[in-house]
Amino acid sequence: DAGITQSPRHKVTETGTPVTLRCHQTENHRYMYWYRQDPGHGLRLIHYSYGVKDTDKGEVSDGYSVSRSKTEDFLLTLESATSSQTSVYFCAIGDWGGHKFFGPGTRLTVL
Amino acid sequence: EDQVTQSPEALRLQEGESSSLNCSYTVSGLRGLFWYRQDPGKGPEFLFTLYSAGEEKEKERLKATLTKKESFLHITAPKPEDSATYLCAVLPGNEKLTFGTGTRLTIIP
């Protein structure tokens, strides 16, 4: 298996609370991505990073922020979680636009 | 706007019954088309990248082909372990992948 992990794997939280999801890689890939996956929608890009401290917005970035202070870690933060952010979140890594590896996912429920 | 449409949404086949999954796309400046397999409760697993019309790639019982408007994932003599959701994604000039919603394939023993 590729060296990519996500934590936590499952989380239940309440509306209005902050939440941080972590993606950790041991593959030294330059690019890291956060997606959400919802029924009826394909994987949708939230934010991505093309290097340490270099990030950019994706298709559905509102309500999310990211940080990357080390090559191996990419954090996704929901500043104030809403029920519409209930989803499965996937991290992906690669060296250019194509993603060779995805993480196992984090299932987030916002009550 | 870049778009990817996969069909059918779901497909049930008998073991050994060959078929094809379709991925049609509109994209500005295709740099690559990707196929992934996703098992329930897991992240997508990379299968193939296709870069130009006419290209084909094979892996075990799967073969992916690409034209200027669509890609096919052909599955030959499938086995129950091929059951999964198959995702297609296109990489346009802005280098942000656009995914289809997938085809859920079920192989019946």
mmCIF file of C-alpha atoms in Angstrom:
data_model
loop_
_atom_site.group_PDB
_atom_site.id
_atom_site.type_symbol
_atom_site.label_atom_id
_atom_site.label_comp_id
_atom_site.label_asym_id
_atom_site.label_seq_id
_atom_site.Cartn_x
_atom_site.Cartn_y
_atom_site.Cartn_z
ATOM 1 C CA ASP A 1 0.000 0.000 0.000
ATOM 2 C CA ALA A 2 1.095 3.538 -0.717
ATOM 3 C CA GLY A 3 2.220 5.509 2.330
ATOM 4 C CA ILE A 4 -0.784 7.749 2.734
ATOM 5 C CA THR A 5 -2.930 7.874 5.840
ATOM 6 C CA GLN A 6 -5.833 9.989 7.005
ATOM 7 C CA SER A 7 -6.934 10.783 10.516
ATOM 8 C CA PRO A 8 -9.387 10.514 12.038
ATOM 9 C CA ARG A 9 -11.126 7.836 9.971
ATOM 10 C CA HIS A 10 -14.506 8.658 11.453
ATOM 11 C CA LYS A 11 -15.756 11.750 13.246
ATOM 12 C CA VAL A 12 -19.102 12.963 14.506
ATOM 13 C CA THR A 13 -19.314 16.589 15.483
ATOM 14 C CA GLU A 14 -21.870 19.307 16.071
ATOM 15 C CA THR A 15 -22.781 22.270 13.915
ATOM 16 C CA GLY A 16 -20.569 25.255 14.597
ATOM 17 C CA THR A 17 -17.556 23.387 15.952
ATOM 18 C CA PRO A 18 -14.146 23.510 14.260
ATOM 19 C CA VAL A 19 -12.825 20.299 12.737
ATOM 20 C CA THR A 20 -9.383 19.439 11.380
ATOM 21 C CA LEU A 21 -8.639 16.455 9.200
ATOM 22 C CA ARG A 22 -5.100 15.292 8.599
ATOM 23 C CA CYS A 23 -3.486 13.688 5.593
ATOM 24 C CA HIS A 24 -0.008 12.233 6.034
ATOM 25 C CA GLN A 25 2.227 10.815 3.314
ATOM 26 C CA THR A 26 5.551 9.058 3.360
ATOM 27 C CA GLU A 27 5.994 9.124 -0.426
ATOM 28 C CA ASN A 28 7.501 12.641 -0.724
ATOM 29 C CA HIS A 29 5.045 13.674 -3.437
ATOM 30 C CA ARG A 30 4.903 17.369 -4.213
ATOM 31 C CA TYR A 31 1.148 17.623 -4.819
ATOM 32 C CA MET A 32 -1.508 16.866 -2.212
ATOM 33 C CA TYR A 33 -5.263 17.225 -2.640
ATOM 34 C CA TRP A 34 -8.434 17.199 -0.572
ATOM 35 C CA TYR A 35 -11.683 15.929 -2.089
ATOM 36 C CA ARG A 36 -15.150 15.293 -0.804
ATOM 37 C CA GLN A 37 -17.360 12.505 -2.126
ATOM 38 C CA ASP A 38 -21.137 12.669 -1.920
ATOM 39 C CA PRO A 39 -23.863 10.497 -3.475
ATOM 40 C CA GLY A 40 -24.797 11.766 -6.931
ATOM 41 C CA HIS A 41 -21.630 13.797 -7.235
ATOM 42 C CA GLY A 42 -18.231 12.784 -8.406
ATOM 43 C CA LEU A 43 -15.230 13.440 -6.261
ATOM 44 C CA ARG A 44 -15.028 17.226 -5.929
ATOM 45 C CA LEU A 45 -11.811 19.105 -5.277
ATOM 46 C CA ILE A 46 -11.778 21.269 -2.162
ATOM 47 C CA HIS A 47 -8.188 22.537 -2.014
ATOM 48 C CA TYR A 48 -4.829 21.376 -3.190
ATOM 49 C CA SER A 49 -1.171 22.066 -2.467
ATOM 50 C CA TYR A 50 1.721 22.161 -4.886
ATOM 51 C CA GLY A 51 4.413 22.544 -2.256
ATOM 52 C CA VAL A 52 5.066 23.544 1.328
ATOM 53 C CA LYS A 53 3.007 26.651 2.094
ATOM 54 C CA ASP A 54 1.692 26.690 -1.515
ATOM 55 C CA THR A 55 -2.027 26.022 -1.739
ATOM 56 C CA ASP A 56 -4.912 26.863 -4.038
ATOM 57 C CA LYS A 57 -8.669 26.559 -4.114
ATOM 58 C CA GLY A 58 -10.678 23.894 -5.821
ATOM 59 C CA GLU A 59 -14.274 23.654 -6.969
ATOM 60 C CA VAL A 60 -15.922 23.578 -3.507
ATOM 61 C CA SER A 61 -13.589 25.528 -1.231
ATOM 62 C CA ASP A 62 -16.123 27.701 0.639
ATOM 63 C CA GLY A 63 -16.106 26.905 4.365
ATOM 64 C CA TYR A 64 -12.765 25.093 4.201
ATOM 65 C CA SER A 65 -9.180 26.121 4.753
ATOM 66 C CA VAL A 66 -5.935 24.182 4.409
ATOM 67 C CA SER A 67 -2.370 24.329 5.566
ATOM 68 C CA ARG A 68 0.817 22.580 4.589
ATOM 69 C CA SER A 69 3.826 23.337 6.762
ATOM 70 C CA LYS A 70 5.678 20.112 5.922
ATOM 71 C CA THR A 71 5.904 18.062 2.737
ATOM 72 C CA GLU A 72 4.299 15.081 4.408
ATOM 73 C CA ASP A 73 1.271 16.718 6.054
ATOM 74 C CA PHE A 74 -1.750 18.458 4.561
ATOM 75 C CA LEU A 75 -4.456 19.640 6.940
ATOM 76 C CA LEU A 76 -8.060 20.439 6.071
ATOM 77 C CA THR A 77 -9.967 22.640 8.516
ATOM 78 C CA LEU A 78 -13.651 23.310 8.735
ATOM 79 C CA GLU A 79 -13.720 26.538 10.734
ATOM 80 C CA SER A 80 -17.360 26.149 11.746
ATOM 81 C CA ALA A 81 -18.839 22.865 10.601
ATOM 82 C CA THR A 82 -22.270 22.791 8.961
ATOM 83 C CA SER A 83 -24.537 19.868 8.132
ATOM 84 C CA SER A 84 -23.819 20.385 4.420
ATOM 85 C CA GLN A 85 -20.231 19.397 5.145
ATOM 86 C CA THR A 86 -21.283 15.909 6.167
ATOM 87 C CA SER A 87 -19.385 13.818 3.653
ATOM 88 C CA VAL A 88 -16.541 11.409 3.046
ATOM 89 C CA TYR A 89 -13.256 13.226 2.619
ATOM 90 C CA PHE A 90 -10.355 11.809 0.627
ATOM 91 C CA CYS A 91 -6.790 12.944 0.389
ATOM 92 C CA ALA A 92 -4.777 12.233 -2.748
ATOM 93 C CA ILE A 93 -1.104 12.596 -3.631
ATOM 94 C CA GLY A 94 0.838 12.854 -6.867
ATOM 95 C CA ASP A 95 3.583 14.658 -8.717
ATOM 96 C CA TRP A 96 1.435 16.474 -11.223
ATOM 97 C CA GLY A 97 -2.262 16.688 -12.054
ATOM 98 C CA GLY A 98 -2.899 12.959 -12.051
ATOM 99 C CA HIS A 99 -3.358 11.226 -8.711
ATOM 100 C CA LYS A 100 -1.733 7.881 -8.279
ATOM 101 C CA PHE A 101 -2.742 7.320 -4.676
ATOM 102 C CA PHE A 102 -5.729 8.105 -2.526
ATOM 103 C CA GLY A 103 -6.024 7.810 1.219
ATOM 104 C CA PRO A 104 -8.583 5.560 2.918
ATOM 105 C CA GLY A 105 -11.001 8.412 3.597
ATOM 106 C CA THR A 106 -12.513 10.163 6.605
ATOM 107 C CA ARG A 107 -16.238 9.880 7.185
ATOM 108 C CA LEU A 108 -17.436 13.116 8.798
ATOM 109 C CA THR A 109 -20.912 13.588 10.202
ATOM 110 C CA VAL A 110 -22.045 17.046 11.317
ATOM 111 C CA LEU A 111 -25.147 16.965 13.482
ATOM 112 C CA GLU B 1 -16.929 23.909 -18.242
ATOM 113 C CA ASP B 2 -15.245 20.520 -18.091
ATOM 114 C CA GLN B 3 -17.707 17.645 -17.802
ATOM 115 C CA VAL B 4 -17.493 13.895 -17.416
ATOM 116 C CA THR B 5 -20.477 11.580 -17.825
ATOM 117 C CA GLN B 6 -20.264 7.898 -17.041
ATOM 118 C CA SER B 7 -22.749 5.284 -18.181
ATOM 119 C CA PRO B 8 -24.431 3.158 -17.166
ATOM 120 C CA GLU B 9 -24.798 4.190 -13.520
ATOM 121 C CA ALA B 10 -25.000 0.541 -12.536
ATOM 122 C CA LEU B 11 -24.331 -2.707 -14.370
ATOM 123 C CA ARG B 12 -24.956 -6.286 -13.308
ATOM 124 C CA LEU B 13 -23.202 -9.050 -15.228
ATOM 125 C CA GLN B 14 -22.956 -12.778 -14.894
ATOM 126 C CA GLU B 15 -19.495 -14.099 -14.226
ATOM 127 C CA GLY B 16 -17.745 -14.443 -17.582
ATOM 128 C CA GLU B 17 -20.084 -12.019 -19.370
ATOM 129 C CA SER B 18 -17.955 -9.349 -21.054
ATOM 130 C CA SER B 19 -19.105 -5.739 -21.336
ATOM 131 C CA SER B 20 -17.941 -2.116 -21.519
ATOM 132 C CA LEU B 21 -18.270 0.965 -19.364
ATOM 133 C CA ASN B 22 -18.442 4.369 -21.008
ATOM 134 C CA CYS B 23 -16.917 7.697 -20.027
ATOM 135 C CA SER B 24 -17.809 10.632 -22.263
ATOM 136 C CA TYR B 25 -16.176 13.980 -21.687
ATOM 137 C CA THR B 26 -15.913 17.587 -22.735
ATOM 138 C CA VAL B 27 -12.741 19.282 -21.642
ATOM 139 C CA SER B 28 -10.549 22.156 -22.689
ATOM 140 C CA GLY B 29 -7.193 20.763 -23.604
ATOM 141 C CA LEU B 30 -7.170 17.173 -22.409
ATOM 142 C CA ARG B 31 -3.878 16.312 -20.759
ATOM 143 C CA GLY B 32 -4.940 12.881 -19.561
ATOM 144 C CA LEU B 33 -7.865 10.602 -18.792
ATOM 145 C CA PHE B 34 -7.762 8.415 -15.697
ATOM 146 C CA TRP B 35 -9.599 5.297 -14.612
ATOM 147 C CA TYR B 36 -9.906 4.267 -10.970
ATOM 148 C CA ARG B 37 -11.536 1.415 -9.130
ATOM 149 C CA GLN B 38 -13.228 2.073 -5.798
ATOM 150 C CA ASP B 39 -14.344 -0.601 -3.378
ATOM 151 C CA PRO B 40 -16.984 0.207 -0.732
ATOM 152 C CA GLY B 41 -15.548 2.145 2.192
ATOM 153 C CA LYS B 42 -12.153 2.628 0.530
ATOM 154 C CA GLY B 43 -10.326 5.257 -1.455
ATOM 155 C CA PRO B 44 -10.058 5.046 -5.244
ATOM 156 C CA GLU B 45 -7.321 2.834 -6.630
ATOM 157 C CA PHE B 46 -5.514 3.958 -9.767
ATOM 158 C CA LEU B 47 -5.908 1.744 -12.834
ATOM 159 C CA PHE B 48 -4.878 3.572 -16.012
ATOM 160 C CA THR B 49 -3.870 6.872 -17.544
ATOM 161 C CA LEU B 50 -4.571 7.535 -21.236
ATOM 162 C CA TYR B 51 -3.049 10.556 -22.931
ATOM 163 C CA SER B 52 -4.130 10.632 -26.560
ATOM 164 C CA ALA B 53 -6.847 9.353 -28.872
ATOM 165 C CA GLY B 54 -6.175 5.844 -30.072
ATOM 166 C CA GLU B 55 -4.242 4.854 -26.991
ATOM 167 C CA GLU B 56 -5.097 1.578 -25.237
ATOM 168 C CA LYS B 57 -3.938 0.070 -21.952
ATOM 169 C CA GLU B 58 -4.581 -3.323 -20.416
ATOM 170 C CA LYS B 59 -4.435 -4.826 -16.975
ATOM 171 C CA GLU B 60 -5.612 -8.368 -16.389
ATOM 172 C CA ARG B 61 -9.276 -8.473 -17.533
ATOM 173 C CA LEU B 62 -9.512 -4.717 -18.078
ATOM 174 C CA LYS B 63 -8.705 -2.713 -21.179
ATOM 175 C CA ALA B 64 -9.114 1.044 -21.468
ATOM 176 C CA THR B 65 -9.404 2.879 -24.769
ATOM 177 C CA LEU B 66 -9.616 6.558 -25.648
ATOM 178 C CA THR B 67 -11.142 8.606 -28.454
ATOM 179 C CA LYS B 68 -11.469 12.369 -28.743
ATOM 180 C CA LYS B 69 -14.870 12.339 -27.018
ATOM 181 C CA GLU B 70 -14.994 9.238 -24.846
ATOM 182 C CA SER B 71 -13.202 6.405 -23.176
ATOM 183 C CA PHE B 72 -14.273 2.827 -22.714
ATOM 184 C CA LEU B 73 -13.315 0.403 -20.003
ATOM 185 C CA HIS B 74 -13.754 -3.061 -21.444
ATOM 186 C CA ILE B 75 -14.005 -5.919 -19.023
ATOM 187 C CA THR B 76 -13.450 -9.404 -20.424
ATOM 188 C CA ALA B 77 -14.745 -12.545 -18.700
ATOM 189 C CA PRO B 78 -15.222 -10.738 -15.373
ATOM 190 C CA LYS B 79 -15.018 -12.436 -12.002
ATOM 191 C CA PRO B 80 -16.890 -11.565 -8.802
ATOM 192 C CA GLU B 81 -13.785 -9.815 -7.457
ATOM 193 C CA ASP B 82 -14.109 -7.275 -10.276
ATOM 194 C CA SER B 83 -17.220 -5.928 -8.574
ATOM 195 C CA ALA B 84 -16.574 -2.304 -7.633
ATOM 196 C CA THR B 85 -17.368 1.242 -8.679
ATOM 197 C CA TYR B 86 -15.258 2.393 -11.601
ATOM 198 C CA LEU B 87 -14.459 6.098 -11.781
ATOM 199 C CA CYS B 88 -13.313 8.113 -14.753
ATOM 200 C CA ALA B 89 -11.591 11.491 -14.478
ATOM 201 C CA VAL B 90 -10.180 13.992 -16.969
ATOM 202 C CA LEU B 91 -7.229 16.305 -16.519
ATOM 203 C CA PRO B 92 -7.659 19.569 -18.415
ATOM 204 C CA GLY B 93 -5.166 22.319 -18.999
ATOM 205 C CA ASN B 94 -5.690 23.800 -15.505
ATOM 206 C CA GLU B 95 -4.430 20.538 -13.999
ATOM 207 C CA LYS B 96 -7.487 20.004 -11.775
ATOM 208 C CA LEU B 97 -9.053 16.596 -12.214
ATOM 209 C CA THR B 98 -12.770 16.436 -12.976
ATOM 210 C CA PHE B 99 -14.420 13.167 -11.957
ATOM 211 C CA GLY B 100 -17.489 11.379 -13.219
ATOM 212 C CA THR B 101 -19.982 9.886 -10.790
ATOM 213 C CA GLY B 102 -18.917 6.346 -11.539
ATOM 214 C CA THR B 103 -20.369 3.045 -12.731
ATOM 215 C CA ARG B 104 -21.229 0.521 -10.046
ATOM 216 C CA LEU B 105 -20.353 -2.905 -11.446
ATOM 217 C CA THR B 106 -21.671 -6.104 -9.897
ATOM 218 C CA ILE B 107 -20.487 -9.499 -11.115
ATOM 219 C CA ILE B 108 -22.820 -12.332 -10.164
ATOM 220 C CA PRO B 109 -21.243 -15.767 -9.612
#
